[in-house]
Short mmCIF file of C-alpha atoms and ligand atoms in Angstrom, two decimals:
data_model
loop_
_atom_site.label_atom_id
_atom_site.label_comp_id
_atom_site.label_asym_id
_atom_site.label_seq_id
_atom_site.Cartn_x
_atom_site.Cartn_y
_atom_site.Cartn_z
CA MET A 1 -8.06 21.49 -185.71
CA SER A 2 -5.89 21.66 -182.57
CA GLN A 3 -3.39 24.31 -181.80
CA PRO A 4 0.37 23.86 -183.37
CA THR A 5 2.51 23.10 -180.17
CA THR A 6 6.28 25.82 -179.96
CA THR A 7 8.12 22.24 -177.86
CA ALA A 8 10.56 23.59 -175.56
CA VAL A 9 14.31 23.95 -176.83
CA TYR A 10 15.55 22.11 -172.77
CA GLU A 11 13.21 20.69 -170.87
CA LYS A 12 14.17 21.60 -167.84
CA PRO A 13 13.56 24.70 -166.16
CA LEU A 14 16.20 27.05 -166.41
CA ILE A 15 16.66 29.50 -163.46
CA GLY A 16 19.57 32.75 -163.18
CA ASN A 17 18.54 34.98 -160.68
CA GLY A 18 15.36 33.68 -159.24
CA PHE A 19 14.21 34.47 -163.21
CA THR A 20 13.52 30.94 -165.25
CA LEU A 21 14.19 31.48 -168.84
CA SER A 22 11.65 30.41 -171.89
CA SER A 23 11.79 27.43 -173.18
CA ALA A 24 10.11 28.79 -176.02
CA PRO A 25 12.38 28.29 -179.50
CA ASN A 26 11.98 31.86 -180.30
CA ARG A 27 13.72 32.25 -176.80
CA LEU A 28 16.10 29.73 -175.68
CA GLY A 29 18.79 27.71 -178.43
CA TRP A 30 21.42 26.60 -178.71
CA LEU A 31 25.30 28.05 -178.97
CA GLU A 32 26.89 26.99 -182.42
CA PRO A 33 30.28 24.73 -181.84
CA THR A 34 33.31 25.63 -184.21
CA ASP A 35 36.25 22.68 -185.37
CA PRO A 36 38.90 24.55 -183.88
CA HIS A 37 41.41 23.57 -187.12
CA LEU A 38 38.47 25.39 -189.53
CA PRO A 39 40.93 28.34 -191.26
CA LEU A 40 41.95 30.66 -189.87
CA ALA A 41 39.77 33.31 -192.51
CA THR A 42 36.82 31.28 -190.87
CA LEU A 43 37.05 31.74 -187.69
CA HIS A 44 37.36 35.56 -188.12
CA GLU A 45 33.85 35.82 -189.62
CA LYS A 46 32.11 33.54 -187.72
CA TYR A 47 33.72 35.62 -183.94
CA GLN A 48 32.72 38.33 -186.28
CA ALA A 49 29.70 37.89 -186.68
CA HIS A 50 28.41 35.81 -183.88
CA GLY A 51 30.88 37.44 -180.75
CA TYR A 52 31.83 34.37 -179.28
CA LEU A 53 33.13 31.22 -181.17
CA TRP A 54 32.66 27.83 -179.39
CA LEU A 55 36.23 25.97 -179.64
CA LYS A 56 35.59 22.64 -179.40
CA GLN A 57 38.34 20.39 -177.99
CA VAL A 58 40.87 22.58 -178.37
CA LEU A 59 42.68 22.65 -174.97
CA ASN A 60 44.07 18.77 -174.34
CA ARG A 61 40.90 17.23 -172.02
CA ALA A 62 43.29 15.46 -169.56
CA GLU A 63 45.05 17.84 -169.12
CA VAL A 64 42.11 20.42 -167.18
CA LEU A 65 40.36 17.31 -165.38
CA GLU A 66 43.75 16.30 -163.78
CA PHE A 67 43.71 20.69 -162.48
CA ARG A 68 39.64 19.78 -162.14
CA ARG A 69 41.21 16.96 -159.61
CA HIS A 70 43.91 19.21 -158.24
CA TYR A 71 41.98 22.11 -157.98
CA PHE A 72 39.58 20.10 -156.10
CA ALA A 73 41.82 18.01 -154.10
CA ALA A 74 43.85 21.18 -152.21
CA PHE A 75 40.26 21.79 -151.03
CA ALA A 76 39.84 18.47 -149.63
CA ASP A 77 40.13 19.39 -146.02
CA LEU A 78 38.16 22.10 -145.77
CA GLY A 79 35.06 19.92 -146.17
CA LEU A 80 34.12 21.11 -149.67
CA LEU A 81 34.14 17.62 -151.76
CA ALA A 82 31.53 14.83 -150.24
CA PRO A 83 33.96 12.47 -148.16
CA ASP A 84 35.89 9.85 -149.88
CA SER A 85 34.58 10.44 -153.16
CA ASP A 86 37.54 11.39 -155.70
CA PRO A 87 38.53 14.77 -155.88
CA VAL A 88 38.42 15.52 -160.36
CA ASP A 89 34.64 14.48 -159.70
CA GLY A 90 33.82 17.47 -157.34
CA PHE A 91 31.01 16.05 -155.23
CA TYR A 92 29.26 18.88 -153.07
CA ALA A 93 29.74 17.46 -149.67
CA ASN A 94 27.14 20.10 -148.76
CA ALA A 95 28.15 19.91 -145.13
CA GLY A 96 28.42 23.41 -144.25
CA GLU A 97 31.82 24.16 -145.07
CA ASP A 98 33.85 27.56 -143.70
CA ARG A 99 32.59 30.00 -147.60
CA THR A 100 35.69 32.62 -145.85
CA LYS A 101 37.89 29.51 -145.96
CA VAL A 102 37.15 28.10 -148.58
CA ARG A 103 37.49 32.22 -150.42
CA THR A 104 40.55 31.81 -149.14
CA ARG A 105 41.87 29.44 -150.45
CA MET A 106 41.02 30.21 -154.12
CA ALA A 107 42.59 33.65 -153.75
CA GLU A 108 45.84 31.45 -153.24
CA PHE A 109 44.96 29.27 -155.79
CA ALA A 110 44.72 31.85 -158.23
CA ARG A 111 48.20 32.77 -157.27
CA SER A 112 49.93 29.70 -157.75
CA GLU A 113 52.52 29.53 -160.61
CA TYR A 114 50.55 25.71 -161.28
CA TYR A 115 47.20 27.39 -162.85
CA GLU A 116 48.53 29.88 -164.19
CA THR A 117 50.20 27.79 -165.65
CA PHE A 118 47.57 26.40 -166.70
CA CYS A 119 45.90 29.76 -168.66
CA ARG A 120 49.53 29.81 -170.99
CA ASN A 121 48.61 26.57 -172.05
CA ARG A 122 50.69 26.01 -175.43
CA GLU A 123 47.59 25.77 -176.83
CA ILE A 124 45.80 28.90 -175.58
CA VAL A 125 48.92 30.15 -176.83
CA ALA A 126 49.06 29.14 -179.61
CA PHE A 127 45.10 29.81 -180.28
CA TYR A 128 45.32 33.69 -179.94
CA GLU A 129 49.73 34.20 -181.18
CA ALA A 130 47.22 33.34 -184.25
CA PHE A 131 43.51 34.62 -184.00
CA LEU A 132 45.33 38.25 -182.48
CA GLY A 133 48.43 37.86 -185.51
CA GLY A 134 51.60 39.12 -182.74
CA ALA A 135 52.97 38.50 -179.45
CA VAL A 136 49.84 38.45 -177.07
CA TYR A 137 49.28 39.68 -173.04
CA LEU A 138 47.64 37.27 -170.77
CA HIS A 139 45.64 40.04 -167.77
CA LYS A 140 46.78 38.93 -164.66
CA ARG A 141 43.92 39.33 -163.06
CA MET A 142 42.13 35.55 -164.16
CA ILE A 143 39.51 34.51 -163.02
CA ILE A 144 38.77 31.04 -160.47
CA ARG A 145 35.03 30.55 -160.58
CA MET A 146 33.21 27.67 -158.43
CA THR A 147 29.36 27.31 -158.72
CA ARG A 148 27.64 25.07 -155.39
CA PRO A 149 24.85 23.08 -156.94
CA GLY A 150 21.98 24.25 -155.59
CA ASP A 151 23.00 28.08 -154.76
CA ALA A 152 20.79 30.54 -155.31
CA GLY A 153 23.44 33.31 -157.09
CA SER A 154 24.24 33.16 -160.59
CA THR A 155 26.70 35.44 -162.80
CA PRO A 156 23.87 38.64 -164.87
CA PRO A 157 23.72 39.61 -168.20
CA HIS A 158 26.76 42.37 -168.29
CA TYR A 159 29.66 42.53 -171.73
CA ASP A 160 33.53 42.27 -170.24
CA LEU A 161 34.31 45.50 -171.78
CA THR A 162 31.82 46.80 -169.22
CA TYR A 163 35.14 45.70 -166.47
CA LEU A 164 38.33 46.89 -168.73
CA ARG A 165 37.09 50.46 -170.25
CA GLY A 166 40.61 51.32 -169.08
CA GLY A 167 42.37 49.51 -172.25
CA THR A 168 41.86 47.90 -175.82
CA ASP A 169 38.80 46.49 -176.81
CA ARG A 170 40.38 44.68 -179.02
CA LEU A 171 40.45 41.48 -176.01
CA CYS A 172 39.12 38.18 -175.97
CA SER A 173 37.92 36.03 -173.46
CA SER A 174 38.01 33.41 -172.98
CA TRP A 175 35.99 30.71 -170.92
CA ILE A 176 37.07 27.05 -169.79
CA PRO A 177 35.01 25.03 -167.03
CA PHE A 178 37.13 22.46 -165.65
CA GLY A 179 35.22 19.05 -166.21
CA ASP A 180 31.84 18.18 -168.13
CA THR A 181 29.78 20.85 -167.95
CA PRO A 182 26.07 20.45 -169.20
CA VAL A 183 23.07 22.71 -168.75
CA GLU A 184 22.37 21.72 -166.07
CA MET A 185 25.31 22.36 -164.06
CA GLY A 186 24.89 26.02 -164.91
CA GLY A 187 27.41 27.27 -167.29
CA LEU A 188 27.46 30.53 -169.39
CA VAL A 189 23.92 31.30 -171.86
CA TYR A 190 24.52 33.82 -173.88
CA LEU A 191 22.41 36.79 -175.86
CA GLU A 192 22.18 36.48 -179.10
CA GLY A 193 23.40 38.61 -181.56
CA SER A 194 24.52 40.61 -178.26
CA ASP A 195 27.43 41.40 -179.50
CA ARG A 196 26.03 44.43 -181.43
CA TRP A 197 23.73 45.38 -178.02
CA GLY A 198 26.86 45.75 -176.14
CA ARG A 199 28.53 48.40 -178.33
CA GLN A 200 25.16 50.15 -178.79
CA MET A 201 25.40 50.32 -174.72
CA GLU A 202 28.97 51.23 -174.80
CA ALA A 203 28.70 53.65 -177.03
CA GLU A 204 25.75 55.48 -174.80
CA PHE A 205 27.80 55.33 -171.53
CA THR A 206 30.51 56.95 -173.21
CA ILE A 207 28.64 59.26 -174.24
CA LYS A 208 26.82 59.58 -170.18
CA ASN A 209 30.46 58.97 -168.91
CA ALA A 210 32.61 61.41 -171.06
CA GLU A 211 31.77 64.02 -167.62
CA LEU A 212 32.94 62.10 -165.76
CA PRO A 213 36.43 61.80 -164.06
CA PRO A 214 38.67 59.60 -164.99
CA GLU A 215 38.58 57.73 -162.66
CA GLU A 216 35.25 56.69 -162.29
CA ARG A 217 34.92 57.17 -166.52
CA ILE A 218 36.23 53.77 -167.15
CA SER A 219 34.05 52.92 -163.75
CA ALA A 220 31.53 49.18 -163.67
CA TYR A 221 30.41 51.03 -160.57
CA ASN A 222 29.42 54.66 -161.34
CA ARG A 223 26.75 56.58 -161.53
CA ASN A 224 25.86 56.13 -165.52
CA MET A 225 25.39 52.16 -164.53
CA THR A 226 23.26 49.89 -162.67
CA GLN A 227 23.59 47.80 -159.57
CA GLY A 228 27.00 45.70 -160.10
CA GLY A 229 27.52 47.09 -163.47
CA TRP A 230 25.16 44.10 -164.93
CA VAL A 231 22.67 44.93 -167.99
CA THR A 232 19.87 43.40 -165.33
CA LYS A 233 19.74 40.09 -163.62
CA ASN A 234 16.34 39.19 -164.45
CA LEU A 235 17.68 36.99 -168.17
CA PRO A 236 13.98 36.27 -169.76
CA GLU A 237 12.20 39.72 -169.59
CA LEU A 238 16.08 40.99 -171.47
CA ALA A 239 15.22 38.07 -174.00
CA ASP A 240 11.90 39.32 -174.35
CA ARG A 241 12.80 43.15 -175.08
CA LEU A 242 15.50 42.24 -177.20
CA ASN A 243 13.48 39.75 -178.50
CA THR A 244 16.59 37.18 -178.69
CA ARG A 245 17.55 33.81 -177.66
CA TRP A 246 19.51 32.72 -174.18
CA LEU A 247 21.94 30.05 -175.95
CA ILE A 248 22.98 26.72 -173.59
CA ALA A 249 25.63 24.44 -174.41
CA ASP A 250 26.57 21.20 -173.09
CA TYR A 251 30.36 21.95 -172.01
CA GLU A 252 32.90 19.59 -172.36
CA ALA A 253 36.40 19.37 -170.62
CA GLY A 254 38.58 19.99 -173.44
CA ASP A 255 36.51 23.02 -174.49
CA MET A 256 37.29 26.94 -174.62
CA VAL A 257 34.74 29.77 -175.96
CA VAL A 258 36.31 32.93 -176.84
CA HIS A 259 33.94 35.44 -176.29
CA SER A 260 34.17 39.85 -177.55
CA PRO A 261 34.17 42.38 -174.91
CA TYR A 262 30.96 43.12 -175.90
CA MET A 263 29.26 39.76 -175.75
CA ILE A 264 26.68 39.62 -173.44
CA HIS A 265 26.40 36.87 -171.26
CA GLY A 266 25.56 35.42 -167.93
CA ALA A 267 25.24 32.04 -166.39
CA THR A 268 21.99 29.46 -165.09
CA GLN A 269 21.93 27.93 -161.43
CA ASN A 270 23.57 24.73 -161.63
CA GLU A 271 21.13 22.28 -160.44
CA SER A 272 23.69 19.45 -160.63
CA GLN A 273 21.94 16.00 -159.94
CA THR A 274 24.64 14.32 -158.72
CA GLY A 275 25.55 17.32 -156.93
CA ARG A 276 28.48 18.27 -159.20
CA LEU A 277 30.65 22.05 -158.54
CA ARG A 278 31.04 23.54 -161.31
CA LEU A 279 34.44 24.91 -161.43
CA SER A 280 35.34 27.40 -165.02
CA THR A 281 38.75 29.66 -165.67
CA ASP A 282 37.42 33.32 -167.15
CA ILE A 283 40.75 34.39 -168.46
CA ARG A 284 41.40 38.11 -171.11
CA TYR A 285 43.77 37.51 -173.76
CA GLN A 286 44.78 40.66 -176.66
CA LEU A 287 47.74 41.94 -178.60
CA ALA A 288 51.06 42.41 -176.37
CA ASP A 289 51.01 45.97 -178.43
CA ASP A 290 47.85 47.45 -177.37
CA PRO A 291 47.10 49.69 -174.39
CA ILE A 292 46.57 47.48 -170.84
CA ASP A 293 44.25 48.42 -168.78
CA ASN A 294 46.07 48.59 -165.58
CA ARG A 295 43.75 47.65 -162.94
CA TRP A 296 43.53 44.29 -164.41
CA ARG A 297 47.84 43.52 -163.58
CA SER A 298 47.26 42.48 -159.65
CA TYR A 299 46.01 39.10 -159.91
CA TRP A 300 42.32 38.35 -158.72
CA SER A 301 40.52 37.39 -154.59
CA PRO A 302 36.82 36.76 -154.72
CA ASP A 303 36.45 40.13 -152.68
CA ASP A 304 38.58 42.03 -155.01
CA GLY A 305 36.07 44.94 -155.94
CA LEU A 306 36.33 45.15 -159.99
O1 AKG B 1 31.66 32.12 -165.25
C1 AKG B 1 30.62 32.69 -164.65
O2 AKG B 1 29.83 32.04 -164.82
C2 AKG B 1 31.03 34.20 -165.12
C3 AKG B 1 32.47 34.04 -166.91
C4 AKG B 1 32.50 35.07 -167.55
O3 AKG B 1 31.33 36.42 -167.28
C5 AKG B 1 33.63 35.74 -168.32
O4 AKG B 1 33.89 34.89 -168.11
O5 AKG B 1 33.18 36.06 -168.64
#
């Protein structure tokens, strides 16, 4: 008799920080989409149960794509895009652009009114006012990330509170892809059930960090933390250790994922076959009356060290 076969969840290799994810069904699965129009109580239940909500088409798709066009158009003179291509496609030129200049331009863009207006758009604010139940505050440190096809770097597994210990833990992160971002482009991957482990890890750090001076206590880089504040860089080993699955998704422009500050997530390499740049933002909302982490009251720049 032949052995039962385990069908791979996703056929192509998915690599994060040089580690290849297992494609076995007990280690890899699909993120569950959520209709943003479900009753509020259902959205709360799902968020509590899973640590995330992948809200399908909660944003205006045309506006999201316009953002992508506007963003890449602002980099055209730096040789980032393939010649004669439409900026909305974000086709990477791969012609040795000056990465320092690109980083500087990214930081400039992150301070622009255009970007902030997007991050405060009516759909996002209306969602959070209803979901959090009051007047909301957007952290000024709003992050834009761009991943080149073929680049070996990708976000290692972490939970956001590691970097946000100076305020409330009743905050939510929004991850917003600018443009369709299928699995091969290395969108966010979430560790199933990890909100619970993030809480446990943080409770342990709180005990260990208690002896440190206040500034160090809230730092993601103090002596009790791993390098970079990451849980690890090894995605497959973490899934084995916790006996769980990495959840992948084909994200579309117009989607927004809301995740808890304890939910462990990372990313895989951008392996776009057509050479498209991955572009996304991650921003944080909380109730205006809850304590705010002062370190997040300044604009983000790629080298701000936080
Ligand atoms: O976009 C990424 O690669 C990382 C985003 C992230 O860590 C977040 O949304 O909290």
